[in-house]
Coordinates of C-alpha atoms in Angstrom, one line a residue:
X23 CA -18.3 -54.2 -51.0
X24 CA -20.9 -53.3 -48.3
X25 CA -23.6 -55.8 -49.1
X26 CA -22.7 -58.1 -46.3
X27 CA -22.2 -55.5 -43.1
X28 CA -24.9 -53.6 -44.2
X29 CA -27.5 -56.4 -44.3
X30 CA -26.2 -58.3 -41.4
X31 CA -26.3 -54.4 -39.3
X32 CA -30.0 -54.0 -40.8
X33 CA -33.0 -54.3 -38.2
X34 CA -36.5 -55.5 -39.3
X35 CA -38.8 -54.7 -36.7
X36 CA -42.4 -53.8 -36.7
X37 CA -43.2 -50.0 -38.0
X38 CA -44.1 -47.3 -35.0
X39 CA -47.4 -47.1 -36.7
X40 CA -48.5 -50.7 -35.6
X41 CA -47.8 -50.7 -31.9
X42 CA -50.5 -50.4 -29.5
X43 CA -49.7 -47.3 -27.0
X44 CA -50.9 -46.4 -23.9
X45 CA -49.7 -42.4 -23.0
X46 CA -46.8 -41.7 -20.8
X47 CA -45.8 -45.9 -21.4
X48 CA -42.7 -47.0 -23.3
X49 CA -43.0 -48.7 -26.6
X50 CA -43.4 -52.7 -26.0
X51 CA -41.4 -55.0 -28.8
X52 CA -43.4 -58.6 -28.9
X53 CA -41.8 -61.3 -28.4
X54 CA -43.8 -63.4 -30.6
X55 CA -45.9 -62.7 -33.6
X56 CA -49.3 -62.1 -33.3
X57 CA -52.1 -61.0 -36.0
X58 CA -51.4 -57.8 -37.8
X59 CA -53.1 -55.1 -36.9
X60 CA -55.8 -52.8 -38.5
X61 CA -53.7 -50.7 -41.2
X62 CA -50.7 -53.5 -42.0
X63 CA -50.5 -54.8 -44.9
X64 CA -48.9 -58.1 -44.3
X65 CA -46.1 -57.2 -46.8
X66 CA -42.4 -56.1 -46.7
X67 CA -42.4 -52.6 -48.2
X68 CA -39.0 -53.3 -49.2
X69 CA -37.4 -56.8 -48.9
X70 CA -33.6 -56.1 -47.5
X71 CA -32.1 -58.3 -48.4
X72 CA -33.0 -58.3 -52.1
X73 CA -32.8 -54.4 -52.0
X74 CA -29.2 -54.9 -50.4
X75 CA -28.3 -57.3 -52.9
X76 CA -29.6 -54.7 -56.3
X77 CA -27.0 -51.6 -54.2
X78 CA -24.6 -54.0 -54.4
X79 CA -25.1 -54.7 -57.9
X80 CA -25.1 -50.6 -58.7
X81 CA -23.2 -48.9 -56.3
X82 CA -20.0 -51.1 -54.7
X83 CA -18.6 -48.1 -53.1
X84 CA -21.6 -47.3 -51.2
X85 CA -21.1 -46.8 -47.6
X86 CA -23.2 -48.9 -45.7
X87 CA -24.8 -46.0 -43.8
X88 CA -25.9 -44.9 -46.4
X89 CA -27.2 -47.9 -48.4
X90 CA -29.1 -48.1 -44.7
X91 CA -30.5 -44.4 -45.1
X92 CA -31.6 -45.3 -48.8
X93 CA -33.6 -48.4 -48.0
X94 CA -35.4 -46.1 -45.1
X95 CA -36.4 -43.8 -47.6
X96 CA -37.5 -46.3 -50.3
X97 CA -40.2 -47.8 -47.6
X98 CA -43.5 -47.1 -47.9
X99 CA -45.5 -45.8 -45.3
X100 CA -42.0 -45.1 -43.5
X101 CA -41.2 -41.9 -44.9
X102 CA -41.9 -39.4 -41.8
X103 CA -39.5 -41.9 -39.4
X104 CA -37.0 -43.0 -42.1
X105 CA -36.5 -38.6 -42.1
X106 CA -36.0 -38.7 -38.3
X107 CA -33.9 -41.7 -38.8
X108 CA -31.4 -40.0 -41.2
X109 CA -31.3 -36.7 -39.0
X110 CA -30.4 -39.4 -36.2
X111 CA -27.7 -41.4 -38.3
X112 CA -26.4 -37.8 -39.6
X113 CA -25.8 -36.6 -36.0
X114 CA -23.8 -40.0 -35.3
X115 CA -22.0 -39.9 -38.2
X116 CA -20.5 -36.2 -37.4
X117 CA -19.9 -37.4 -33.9
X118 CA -17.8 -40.1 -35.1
X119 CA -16.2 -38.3 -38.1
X120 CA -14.8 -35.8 -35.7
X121 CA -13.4 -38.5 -33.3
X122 CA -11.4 -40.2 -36.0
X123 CA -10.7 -36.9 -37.6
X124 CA -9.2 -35.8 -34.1
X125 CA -7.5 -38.9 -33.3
X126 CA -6.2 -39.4 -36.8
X127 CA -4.9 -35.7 -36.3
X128 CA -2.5 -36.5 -33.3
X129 CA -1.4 -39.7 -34.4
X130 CA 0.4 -37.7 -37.3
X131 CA 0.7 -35.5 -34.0
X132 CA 0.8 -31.5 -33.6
X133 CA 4.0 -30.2 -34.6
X134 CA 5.3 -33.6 -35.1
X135 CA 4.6 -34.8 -31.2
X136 CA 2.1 -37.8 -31.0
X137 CA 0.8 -40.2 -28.3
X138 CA 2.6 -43.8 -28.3
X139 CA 1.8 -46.7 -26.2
X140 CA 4.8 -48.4 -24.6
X141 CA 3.2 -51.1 -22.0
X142 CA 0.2 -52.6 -20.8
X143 CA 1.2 -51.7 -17.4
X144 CA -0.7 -49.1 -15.1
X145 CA 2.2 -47.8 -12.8
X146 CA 1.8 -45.4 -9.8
X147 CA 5.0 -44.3 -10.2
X148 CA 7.8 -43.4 -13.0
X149 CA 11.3 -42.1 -11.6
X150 CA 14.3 -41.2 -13.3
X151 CA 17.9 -41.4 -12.4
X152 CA 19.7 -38.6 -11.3
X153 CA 22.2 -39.4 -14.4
X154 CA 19.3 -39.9 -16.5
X155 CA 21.1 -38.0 -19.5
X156 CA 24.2 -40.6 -19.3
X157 CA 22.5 -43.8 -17.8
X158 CA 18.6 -43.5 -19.4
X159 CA 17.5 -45.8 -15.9
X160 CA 13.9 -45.8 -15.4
X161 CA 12.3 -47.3 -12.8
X162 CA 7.9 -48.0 -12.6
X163 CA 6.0 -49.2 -10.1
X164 CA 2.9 -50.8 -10.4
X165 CA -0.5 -51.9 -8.8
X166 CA -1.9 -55.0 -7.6
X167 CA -4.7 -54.7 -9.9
X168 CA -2.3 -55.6 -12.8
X169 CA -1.5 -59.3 -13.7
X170 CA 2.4 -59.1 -13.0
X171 CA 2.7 -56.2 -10.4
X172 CA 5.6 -54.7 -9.1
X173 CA 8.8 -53.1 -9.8
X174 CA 9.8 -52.8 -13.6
X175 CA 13.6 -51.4 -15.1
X176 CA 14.2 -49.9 -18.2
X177 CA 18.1 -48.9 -19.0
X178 CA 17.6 -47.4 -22.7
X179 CA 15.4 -44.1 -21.3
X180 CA 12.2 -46.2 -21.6
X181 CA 12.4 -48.2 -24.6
X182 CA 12.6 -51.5 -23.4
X183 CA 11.0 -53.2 -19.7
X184 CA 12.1 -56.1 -17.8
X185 CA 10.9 -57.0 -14.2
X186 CA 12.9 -56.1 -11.7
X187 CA 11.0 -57.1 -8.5
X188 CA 13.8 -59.5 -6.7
X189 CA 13.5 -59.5 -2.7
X190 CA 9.8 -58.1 -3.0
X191 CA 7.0 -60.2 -1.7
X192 CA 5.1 -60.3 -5.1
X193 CA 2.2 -62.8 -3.6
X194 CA 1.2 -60.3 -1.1
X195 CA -0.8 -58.4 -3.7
X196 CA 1.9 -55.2 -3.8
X197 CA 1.2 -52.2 -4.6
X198 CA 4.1 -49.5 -5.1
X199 CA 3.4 -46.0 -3.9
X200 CA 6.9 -44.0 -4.7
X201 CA 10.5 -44.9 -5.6
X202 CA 13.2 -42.2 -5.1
X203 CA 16.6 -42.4 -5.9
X204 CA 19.5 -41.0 -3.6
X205 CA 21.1 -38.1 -4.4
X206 CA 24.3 -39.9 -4.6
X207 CA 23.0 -42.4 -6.7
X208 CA 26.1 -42.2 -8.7
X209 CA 28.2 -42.8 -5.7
X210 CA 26.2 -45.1 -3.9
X211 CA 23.9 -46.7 -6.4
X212 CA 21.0 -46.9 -3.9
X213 CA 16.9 -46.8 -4.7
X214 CA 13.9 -46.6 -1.9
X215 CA 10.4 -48.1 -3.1
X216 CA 7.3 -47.5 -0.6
X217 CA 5.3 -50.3 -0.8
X218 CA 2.1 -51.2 0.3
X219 CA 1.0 -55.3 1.0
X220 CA -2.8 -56.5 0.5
X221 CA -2.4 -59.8 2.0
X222 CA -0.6 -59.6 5.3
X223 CA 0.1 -62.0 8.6
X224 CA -1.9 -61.1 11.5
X225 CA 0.8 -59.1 13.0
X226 CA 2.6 -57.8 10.2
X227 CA 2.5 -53.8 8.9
X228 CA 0.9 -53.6 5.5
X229 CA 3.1 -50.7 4.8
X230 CA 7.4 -50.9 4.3
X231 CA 10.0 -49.2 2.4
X232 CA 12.1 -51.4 0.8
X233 CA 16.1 -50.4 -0.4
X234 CA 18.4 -51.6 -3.1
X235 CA 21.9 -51.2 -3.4
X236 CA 22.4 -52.6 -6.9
X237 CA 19.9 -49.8 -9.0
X238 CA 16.9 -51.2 -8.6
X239 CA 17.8 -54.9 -9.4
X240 CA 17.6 -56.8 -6.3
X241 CA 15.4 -55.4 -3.0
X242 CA 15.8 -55.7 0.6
X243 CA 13.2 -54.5 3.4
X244 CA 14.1 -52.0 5.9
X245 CA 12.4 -53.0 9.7
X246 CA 11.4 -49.7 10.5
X247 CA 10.2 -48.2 13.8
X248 CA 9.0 -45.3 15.4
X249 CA 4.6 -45.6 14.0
X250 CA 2.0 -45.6 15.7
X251 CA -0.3 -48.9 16.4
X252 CA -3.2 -49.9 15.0
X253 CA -4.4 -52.7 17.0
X254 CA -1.2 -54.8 16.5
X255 CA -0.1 -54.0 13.2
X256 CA 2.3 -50.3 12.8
X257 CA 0.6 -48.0 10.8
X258 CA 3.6 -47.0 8.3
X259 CA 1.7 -46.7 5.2
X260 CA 3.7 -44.4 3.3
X261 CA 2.5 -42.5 0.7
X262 CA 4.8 -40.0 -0.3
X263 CA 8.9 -39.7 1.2
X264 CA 11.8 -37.4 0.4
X265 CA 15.4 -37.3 0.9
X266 CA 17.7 -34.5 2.4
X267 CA 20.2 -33.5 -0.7
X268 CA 23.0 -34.2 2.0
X269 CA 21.4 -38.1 2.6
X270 CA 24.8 -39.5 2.0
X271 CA 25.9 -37.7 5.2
X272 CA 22.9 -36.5 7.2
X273 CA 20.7 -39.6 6.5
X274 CA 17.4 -37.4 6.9
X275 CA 14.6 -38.4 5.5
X276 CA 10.8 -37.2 5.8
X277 CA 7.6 -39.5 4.8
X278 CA 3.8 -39.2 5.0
X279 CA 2.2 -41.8 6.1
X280 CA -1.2 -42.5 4.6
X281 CA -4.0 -40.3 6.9
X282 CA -1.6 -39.7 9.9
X283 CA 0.8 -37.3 9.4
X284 CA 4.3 -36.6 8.6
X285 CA 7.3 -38.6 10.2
X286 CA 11.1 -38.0 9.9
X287 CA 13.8 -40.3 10.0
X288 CA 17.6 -39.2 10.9
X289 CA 19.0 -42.7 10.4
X290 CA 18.2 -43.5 6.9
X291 CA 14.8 -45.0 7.5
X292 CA 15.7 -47.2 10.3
X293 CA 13.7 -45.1 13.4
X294 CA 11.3 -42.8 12.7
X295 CA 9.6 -39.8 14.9
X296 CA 6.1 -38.3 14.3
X297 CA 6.6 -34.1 13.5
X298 CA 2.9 -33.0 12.5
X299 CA -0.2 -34.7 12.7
X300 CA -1.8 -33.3 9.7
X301 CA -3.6 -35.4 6.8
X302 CA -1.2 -34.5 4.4
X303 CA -0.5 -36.1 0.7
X304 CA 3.0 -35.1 -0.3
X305 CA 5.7 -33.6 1.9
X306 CA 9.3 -32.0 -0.1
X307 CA 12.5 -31.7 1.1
X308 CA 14.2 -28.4 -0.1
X309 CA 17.3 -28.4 -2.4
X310 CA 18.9 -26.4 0.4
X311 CA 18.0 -28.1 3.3
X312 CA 21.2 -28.4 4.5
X313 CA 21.4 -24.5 5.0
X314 CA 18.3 -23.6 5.8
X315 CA 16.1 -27.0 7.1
X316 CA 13.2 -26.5 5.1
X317 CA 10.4 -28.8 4.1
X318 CA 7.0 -28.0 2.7
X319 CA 3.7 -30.5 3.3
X320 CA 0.8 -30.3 1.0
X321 CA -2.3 -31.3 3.2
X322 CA -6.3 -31.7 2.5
X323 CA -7.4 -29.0 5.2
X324 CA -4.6 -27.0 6.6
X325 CA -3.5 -26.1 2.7
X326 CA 0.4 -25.3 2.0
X327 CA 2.7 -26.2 5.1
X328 CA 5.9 -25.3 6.0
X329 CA 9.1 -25.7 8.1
X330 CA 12.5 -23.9 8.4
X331 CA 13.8 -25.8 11.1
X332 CA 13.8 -29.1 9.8
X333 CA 10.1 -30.4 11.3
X334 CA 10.8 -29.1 14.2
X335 CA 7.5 -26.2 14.0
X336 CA 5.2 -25.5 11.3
X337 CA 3.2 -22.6 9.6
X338 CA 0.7 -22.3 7.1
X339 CA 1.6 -20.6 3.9
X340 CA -1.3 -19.4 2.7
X341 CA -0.9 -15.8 1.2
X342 CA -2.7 -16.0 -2.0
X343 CA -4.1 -19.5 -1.1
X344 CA -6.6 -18.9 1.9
X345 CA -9.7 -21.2 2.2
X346 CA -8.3 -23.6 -0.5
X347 CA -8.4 -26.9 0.8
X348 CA -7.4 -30.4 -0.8
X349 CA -3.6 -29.5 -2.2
X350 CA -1.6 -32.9 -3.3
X351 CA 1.4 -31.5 -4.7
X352 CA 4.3 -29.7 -4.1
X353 CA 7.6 -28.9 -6.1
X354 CA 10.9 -27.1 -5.1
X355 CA 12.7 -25.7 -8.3
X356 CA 16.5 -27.4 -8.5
X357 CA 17.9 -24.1 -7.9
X358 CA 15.8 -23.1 -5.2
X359 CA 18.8 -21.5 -3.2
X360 CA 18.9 -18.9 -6.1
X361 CA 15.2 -18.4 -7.3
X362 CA 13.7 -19.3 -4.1
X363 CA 10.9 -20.9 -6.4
X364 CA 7.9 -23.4 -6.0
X365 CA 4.7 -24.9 -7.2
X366 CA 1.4 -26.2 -5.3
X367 CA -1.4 -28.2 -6.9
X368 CA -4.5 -27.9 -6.1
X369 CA -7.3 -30.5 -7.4
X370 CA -9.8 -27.9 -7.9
X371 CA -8.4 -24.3 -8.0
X372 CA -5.3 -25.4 -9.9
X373 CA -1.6 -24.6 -9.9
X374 CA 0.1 -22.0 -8.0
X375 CA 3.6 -20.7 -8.1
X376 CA 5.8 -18.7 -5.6
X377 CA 9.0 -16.7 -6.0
X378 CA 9.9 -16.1 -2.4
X379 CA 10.2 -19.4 -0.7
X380 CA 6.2 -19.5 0.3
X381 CA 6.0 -16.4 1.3
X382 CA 3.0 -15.8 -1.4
X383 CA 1.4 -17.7 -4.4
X384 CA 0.1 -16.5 -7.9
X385 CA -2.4 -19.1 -10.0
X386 CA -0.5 -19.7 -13.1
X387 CA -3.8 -22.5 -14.3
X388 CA -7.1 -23.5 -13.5
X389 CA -8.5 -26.1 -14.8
X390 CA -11.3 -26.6 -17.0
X391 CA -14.8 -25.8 -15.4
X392 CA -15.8 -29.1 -13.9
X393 CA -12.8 -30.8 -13.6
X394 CA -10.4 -31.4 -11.2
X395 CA -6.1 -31.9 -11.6
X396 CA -5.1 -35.6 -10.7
X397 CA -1.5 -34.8 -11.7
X398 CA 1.3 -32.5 -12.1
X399 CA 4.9 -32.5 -13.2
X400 CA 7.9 -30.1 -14.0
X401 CA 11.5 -30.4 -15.3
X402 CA 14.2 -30.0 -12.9
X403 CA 14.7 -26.4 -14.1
X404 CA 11.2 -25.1 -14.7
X405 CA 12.1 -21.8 -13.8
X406 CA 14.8 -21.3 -16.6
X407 CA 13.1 -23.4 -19.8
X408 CA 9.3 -23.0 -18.8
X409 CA 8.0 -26.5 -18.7
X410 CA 5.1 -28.1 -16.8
X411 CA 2.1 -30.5 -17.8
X412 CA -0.8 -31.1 -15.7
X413 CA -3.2 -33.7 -16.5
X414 CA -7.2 -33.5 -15.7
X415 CA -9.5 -36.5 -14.1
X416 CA -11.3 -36.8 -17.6
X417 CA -8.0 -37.9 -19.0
X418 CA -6.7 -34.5 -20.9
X419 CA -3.2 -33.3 -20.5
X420 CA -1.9 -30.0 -21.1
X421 CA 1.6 -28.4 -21.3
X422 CA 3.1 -24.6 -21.4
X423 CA 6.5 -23.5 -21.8
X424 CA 6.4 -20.3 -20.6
X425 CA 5.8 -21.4 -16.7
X426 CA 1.9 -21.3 -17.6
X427 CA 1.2 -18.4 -19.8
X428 CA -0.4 -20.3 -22.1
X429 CA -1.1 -23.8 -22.1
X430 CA -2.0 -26.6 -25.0
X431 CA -3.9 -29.7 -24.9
X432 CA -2.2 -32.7 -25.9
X433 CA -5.4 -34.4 -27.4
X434 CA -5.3 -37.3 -24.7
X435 CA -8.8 -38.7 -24.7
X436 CA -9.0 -39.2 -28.1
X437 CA -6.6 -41.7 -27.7
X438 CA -5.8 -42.7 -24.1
X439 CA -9.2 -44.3 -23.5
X440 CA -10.2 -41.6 -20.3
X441 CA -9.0 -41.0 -16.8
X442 CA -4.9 -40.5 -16.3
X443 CA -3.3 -41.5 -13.1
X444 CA 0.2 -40.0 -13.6
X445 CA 1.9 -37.4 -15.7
X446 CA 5.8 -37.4 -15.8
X447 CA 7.8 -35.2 -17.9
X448 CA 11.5 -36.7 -18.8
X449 CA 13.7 -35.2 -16.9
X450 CA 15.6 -34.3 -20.0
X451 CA 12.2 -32.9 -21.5
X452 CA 14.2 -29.3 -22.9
X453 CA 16.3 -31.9 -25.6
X454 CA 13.9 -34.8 -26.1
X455 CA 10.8 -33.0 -25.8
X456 CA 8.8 -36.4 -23.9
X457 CA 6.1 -37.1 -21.7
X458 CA 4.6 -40.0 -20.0
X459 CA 1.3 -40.8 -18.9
X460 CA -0.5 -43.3 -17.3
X461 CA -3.7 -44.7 -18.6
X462 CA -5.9 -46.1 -16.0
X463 CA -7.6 -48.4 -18.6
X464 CA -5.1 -48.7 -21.5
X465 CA -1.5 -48.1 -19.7
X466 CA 1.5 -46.4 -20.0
X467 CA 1.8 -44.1 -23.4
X468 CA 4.9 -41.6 -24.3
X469 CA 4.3 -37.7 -25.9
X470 CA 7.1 -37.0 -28.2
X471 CA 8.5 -35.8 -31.8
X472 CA 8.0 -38.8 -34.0
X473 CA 9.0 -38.6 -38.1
X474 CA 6.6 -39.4 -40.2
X475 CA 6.6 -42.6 -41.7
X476 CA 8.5 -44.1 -39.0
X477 CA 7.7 -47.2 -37.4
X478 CA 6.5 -45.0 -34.1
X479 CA 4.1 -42.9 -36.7
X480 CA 2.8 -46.1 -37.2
X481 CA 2.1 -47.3 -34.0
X482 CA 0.1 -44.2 -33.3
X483 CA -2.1 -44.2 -36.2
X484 CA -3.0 -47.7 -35.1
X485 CA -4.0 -46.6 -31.7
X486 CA -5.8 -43.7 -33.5
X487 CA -7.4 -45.7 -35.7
X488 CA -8.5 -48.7 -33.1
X489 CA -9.9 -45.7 -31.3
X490 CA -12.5 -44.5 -33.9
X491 CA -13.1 -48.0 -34.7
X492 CA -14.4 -49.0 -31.1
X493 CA -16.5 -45.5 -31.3
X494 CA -17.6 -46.1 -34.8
X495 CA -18.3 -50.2 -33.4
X496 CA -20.8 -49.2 -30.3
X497 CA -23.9 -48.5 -32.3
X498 CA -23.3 -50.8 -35.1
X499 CA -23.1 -53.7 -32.3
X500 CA -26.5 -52.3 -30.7
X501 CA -28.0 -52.0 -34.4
X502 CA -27.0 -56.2 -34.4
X503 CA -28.3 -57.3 -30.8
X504 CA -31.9 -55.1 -32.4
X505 CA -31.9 -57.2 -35.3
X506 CA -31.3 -60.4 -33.6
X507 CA -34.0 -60.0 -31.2
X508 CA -36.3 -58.6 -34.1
X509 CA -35.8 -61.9 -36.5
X510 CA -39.3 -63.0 -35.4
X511 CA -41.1 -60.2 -35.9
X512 CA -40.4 -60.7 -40.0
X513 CA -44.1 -62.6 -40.1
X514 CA -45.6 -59.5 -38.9
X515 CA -45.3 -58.0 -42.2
X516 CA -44.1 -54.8 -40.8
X517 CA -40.6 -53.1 -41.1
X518 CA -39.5 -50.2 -38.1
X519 CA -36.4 -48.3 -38.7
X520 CA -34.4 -49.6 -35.3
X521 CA -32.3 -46.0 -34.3
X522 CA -29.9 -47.1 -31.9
X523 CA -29.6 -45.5 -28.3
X524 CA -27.0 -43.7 -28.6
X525 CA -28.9 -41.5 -31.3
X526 CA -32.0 -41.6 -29.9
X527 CA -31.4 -37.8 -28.1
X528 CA -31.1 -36.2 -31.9
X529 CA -34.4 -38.1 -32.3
X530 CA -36.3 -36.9 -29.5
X531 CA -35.6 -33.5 -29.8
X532 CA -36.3 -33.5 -33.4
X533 CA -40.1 -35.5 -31.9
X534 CA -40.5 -33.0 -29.1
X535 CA -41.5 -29.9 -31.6
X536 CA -44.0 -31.8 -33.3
X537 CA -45.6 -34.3 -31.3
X538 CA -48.7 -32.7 -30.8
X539 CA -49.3 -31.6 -34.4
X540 CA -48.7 -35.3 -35.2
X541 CA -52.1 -37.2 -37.2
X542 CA -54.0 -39.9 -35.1
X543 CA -52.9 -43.2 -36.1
X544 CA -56.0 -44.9 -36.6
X545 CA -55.9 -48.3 -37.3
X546 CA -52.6 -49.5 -35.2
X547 CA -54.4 -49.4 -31.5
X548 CA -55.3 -46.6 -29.3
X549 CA -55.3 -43.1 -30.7
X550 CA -52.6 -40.8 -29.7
X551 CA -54.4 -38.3 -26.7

């Protein structure tokens, strides 16, 4: 039954043929009836509602688009604009058939992987245990901007969240920037969380780094020293830290701290010295640091940077990179010691990948002309299975298994809602085959193999199907505001086929070719020039 949507969606306004016009002037809508003009007839050439009512009658199935379409072309003295009308509701209808029809497609998903939504939550951050195969801990981190921000725990590899924020000051407005795990986690169960507070004492550092010893349950905050002042307040912002693989013994660490440079620590985080002044965005300590000391810095305007004596001096690696600017990623493969193997990500030239320890890069993606990379992530031994995923500012995210050969998009604005923040692929990715990603205005979703049928099948349909609903909902809501305003126009006698905005460009450019062989139209106002 259609009757009811489709006469409640239906405008009655005044026909184009009885406005007054002035050239180069929009169309004006009265607000209040006045006399008809020269050419009206003062009667409904079809009364909707009745004519609604008879469809109804004769054709229940109709769709109400159609029905709408129908009663254009049964006016009289409508017939030219009811034509441009249809071509106009035609063009929206594809548009929105192919957005369900896409969205409906990955919710059954593409070789059975499909888009699931696990939280509301926006997080900056996703980290996995270094036992991730055996203990499925996940930690998030999340922004001030949503309602309960801060540090979240999941021990069943993602499935289920509780908070997990104990010892962090939650009423400064927190935001979490990184978490790492040691690389004796297993030993000595201990998690770093950079954190950055909005509301702050007069003297205190908006920046710290706060530690747990319990995985990620309880939190403590480290007094750090060793940053520079800004008026009285340390400027230890930190943006991006990493660990020596020898941090159990060697307590090294290195940090970037937001639009100063890169600092390292030799005590575990406790005093901290200033070794390049560079705007960088991400700094990575080597798997095999402790044999050779190096660490690579990707920076806005001194591109790929890099150290073999542990900070001590730096040179640019640029060899198959020169005059990029703006790189905020880099990535040491697990067995570096052995493949001597890296990636770089660059926001607008793409990703890059070496095979001799920096010595020279190869472009292995670019992204899509226009856009820029917001994200990028690789399992632990990229180099052997081939796995990466990159995700785009317009909210697409792509994956290749052949260490960029080819890649494949994952159909991630259809149902994502637009712009990703974060792309993490599970560390155990070769077996399970999952990805997360980070909605800024729906949350956190999951990529993976679902079966069909299955309560996760479901879920994604759902978010398919909301999706095309909310496209498929714009106009018809316009069409309803028209109508409202229109209601007292009825006395005029004239009916106007409303086209909504977001159709009128298939309307004008079906106008354009014809407007100056259209007739005068004497009677409703000024002639046409």
């Amino acid at each position: 039954m259609w009757a009811g949507s489709a006469t409640a969606d239906l405008p009655t306004t005044i026909t184009e043929s009885c406005f007054s016009r002035r050239p180069g002037r929009s169309r004006r809508v009265p607000k209040r009836p006045r006399p008809l003009p020269a050419g009206c007839t003062g009667r409904h050439p079809v009364n909707p509602p009745m004519f609604a009512a008879k469809l109804n009658r004769e054709h229940p199935q109709m769709n109400p688009s159609a029905a709408r379409l129908l009663m254009a072309s049964r006016s009289a003295g409508g017939k030219a604009l009811a034509l441009r009308a249809s071509w106009a509701v035609l063009l929206a209808m594809l548009a929105i058939g192919f957005l369900t029809a896409a969205a409906l497609s990955h919710a059954q998903g593409s070789g059975g992987l499909t888009w699931v939504k696990l939280l509301d939550r926006k997080p900056h951050v996703i980290a996995f245990s270094p036992g991730f195969a055996t203990d499925r801990l996940v930690l998030l981190g999340n922004s001030n901007k949503d309602i309960e921000h801060g540090i979240w725990r999941s021990i069943d590899g993602g499935e289920t969240w509780v908070k997990s924020s104990e010892g962090i000051p939650e009423n400064k407005d927190v935001d979490v920037y990184e978490i790492v795990f040691s690389p004796a986690f297993a030993q000595d169960r201990t998690v770093f969380a950079s954190i950055n507070k909005q509301r702050i004492a007069l003297r205190e550092a908006p920046g710290a780094i706060f530690r747990s010893t319990d995985r990620g349950q309880t939190w403590h905050e480290l007094q750090m020293s060793g940053f520079p002042l800004r008026g009285t307040r340390s400027m230890q912002d930190l943006v991006s830290f990493s660990l020596s693989p020898a941090f159990a013994n060697d307590g090294v660490v290195f940090a970037v701290a937001s639009a100063t440079g890169v600092f390292r620590s030799t005590d575990r985080g406790v005093n901290w010295q200033q070794v390049l002044e560079e705007n960088a965005s991400e700094v990575a300590v080597a798997p095999s640091y402790a044999r050779e000391h190096m660490v690579a810095v990707a920076t806005a305007n001194s591109g790929m940077l890099v150290s073999t004596d542990g900070g001590a001096t730096w040179s640019p690696a640029h060899a198959g990179l020169e005059g990029m600017r703006n790189f905020k990623r880099v990535i040491f493969s697990a067995d570096f010691a052995r493949d001597r193997t890296m990636l770089a990500m660059n926001t607008g030239d793409g990703i890059f990948i070496s095979r001799d320890a920096a010595g020279s890069w190869q472009n292995i993606a670019r992204p899509p002309f226009g856009e820029q990379i917001i994200g990028m992530s690789a399992t632990p031994s990229f180099v052997s299975d081939g796995f990466l995923a990159y995700a785009v500012k317009s909210g697409e995210v792509f994956l290749t298994e052949n260490l960029g050969r080819t890649w494949q998009a994952t159909g991630a604005p259809a149902l994502l809602g637009g712009q990703i923040e974060t792309v993490v692929l599970a560390p155990d990715y070769v077996a399970s085959r999952t990805l997360y990603a980070v909605s800024v205005y729906q949350g956190l979703f999951r990529y993976y193999p679902v079966v069909a049928g299955s309560e996760e099948a479901s879920k994604a349909t759902a978010v398919a199907v909301a999706k095309a609903a909310t496209a498929e909902a714009l106009p018809t809501v316009m069409a309803r505001e028209e109508a409202r305003k229109a209601e007292e126009l009825v006395e005029t006698g004239c009916i106007a086929y409303y086209i909504p905005p977001v159709m009128l460009i298939g309307v004008l450019l079906l106008r354009g070719r014809k407007r100056e062989q259209s007739p005068s139209r004497a009677g409703c106002g000024r002639k046409q020039p």
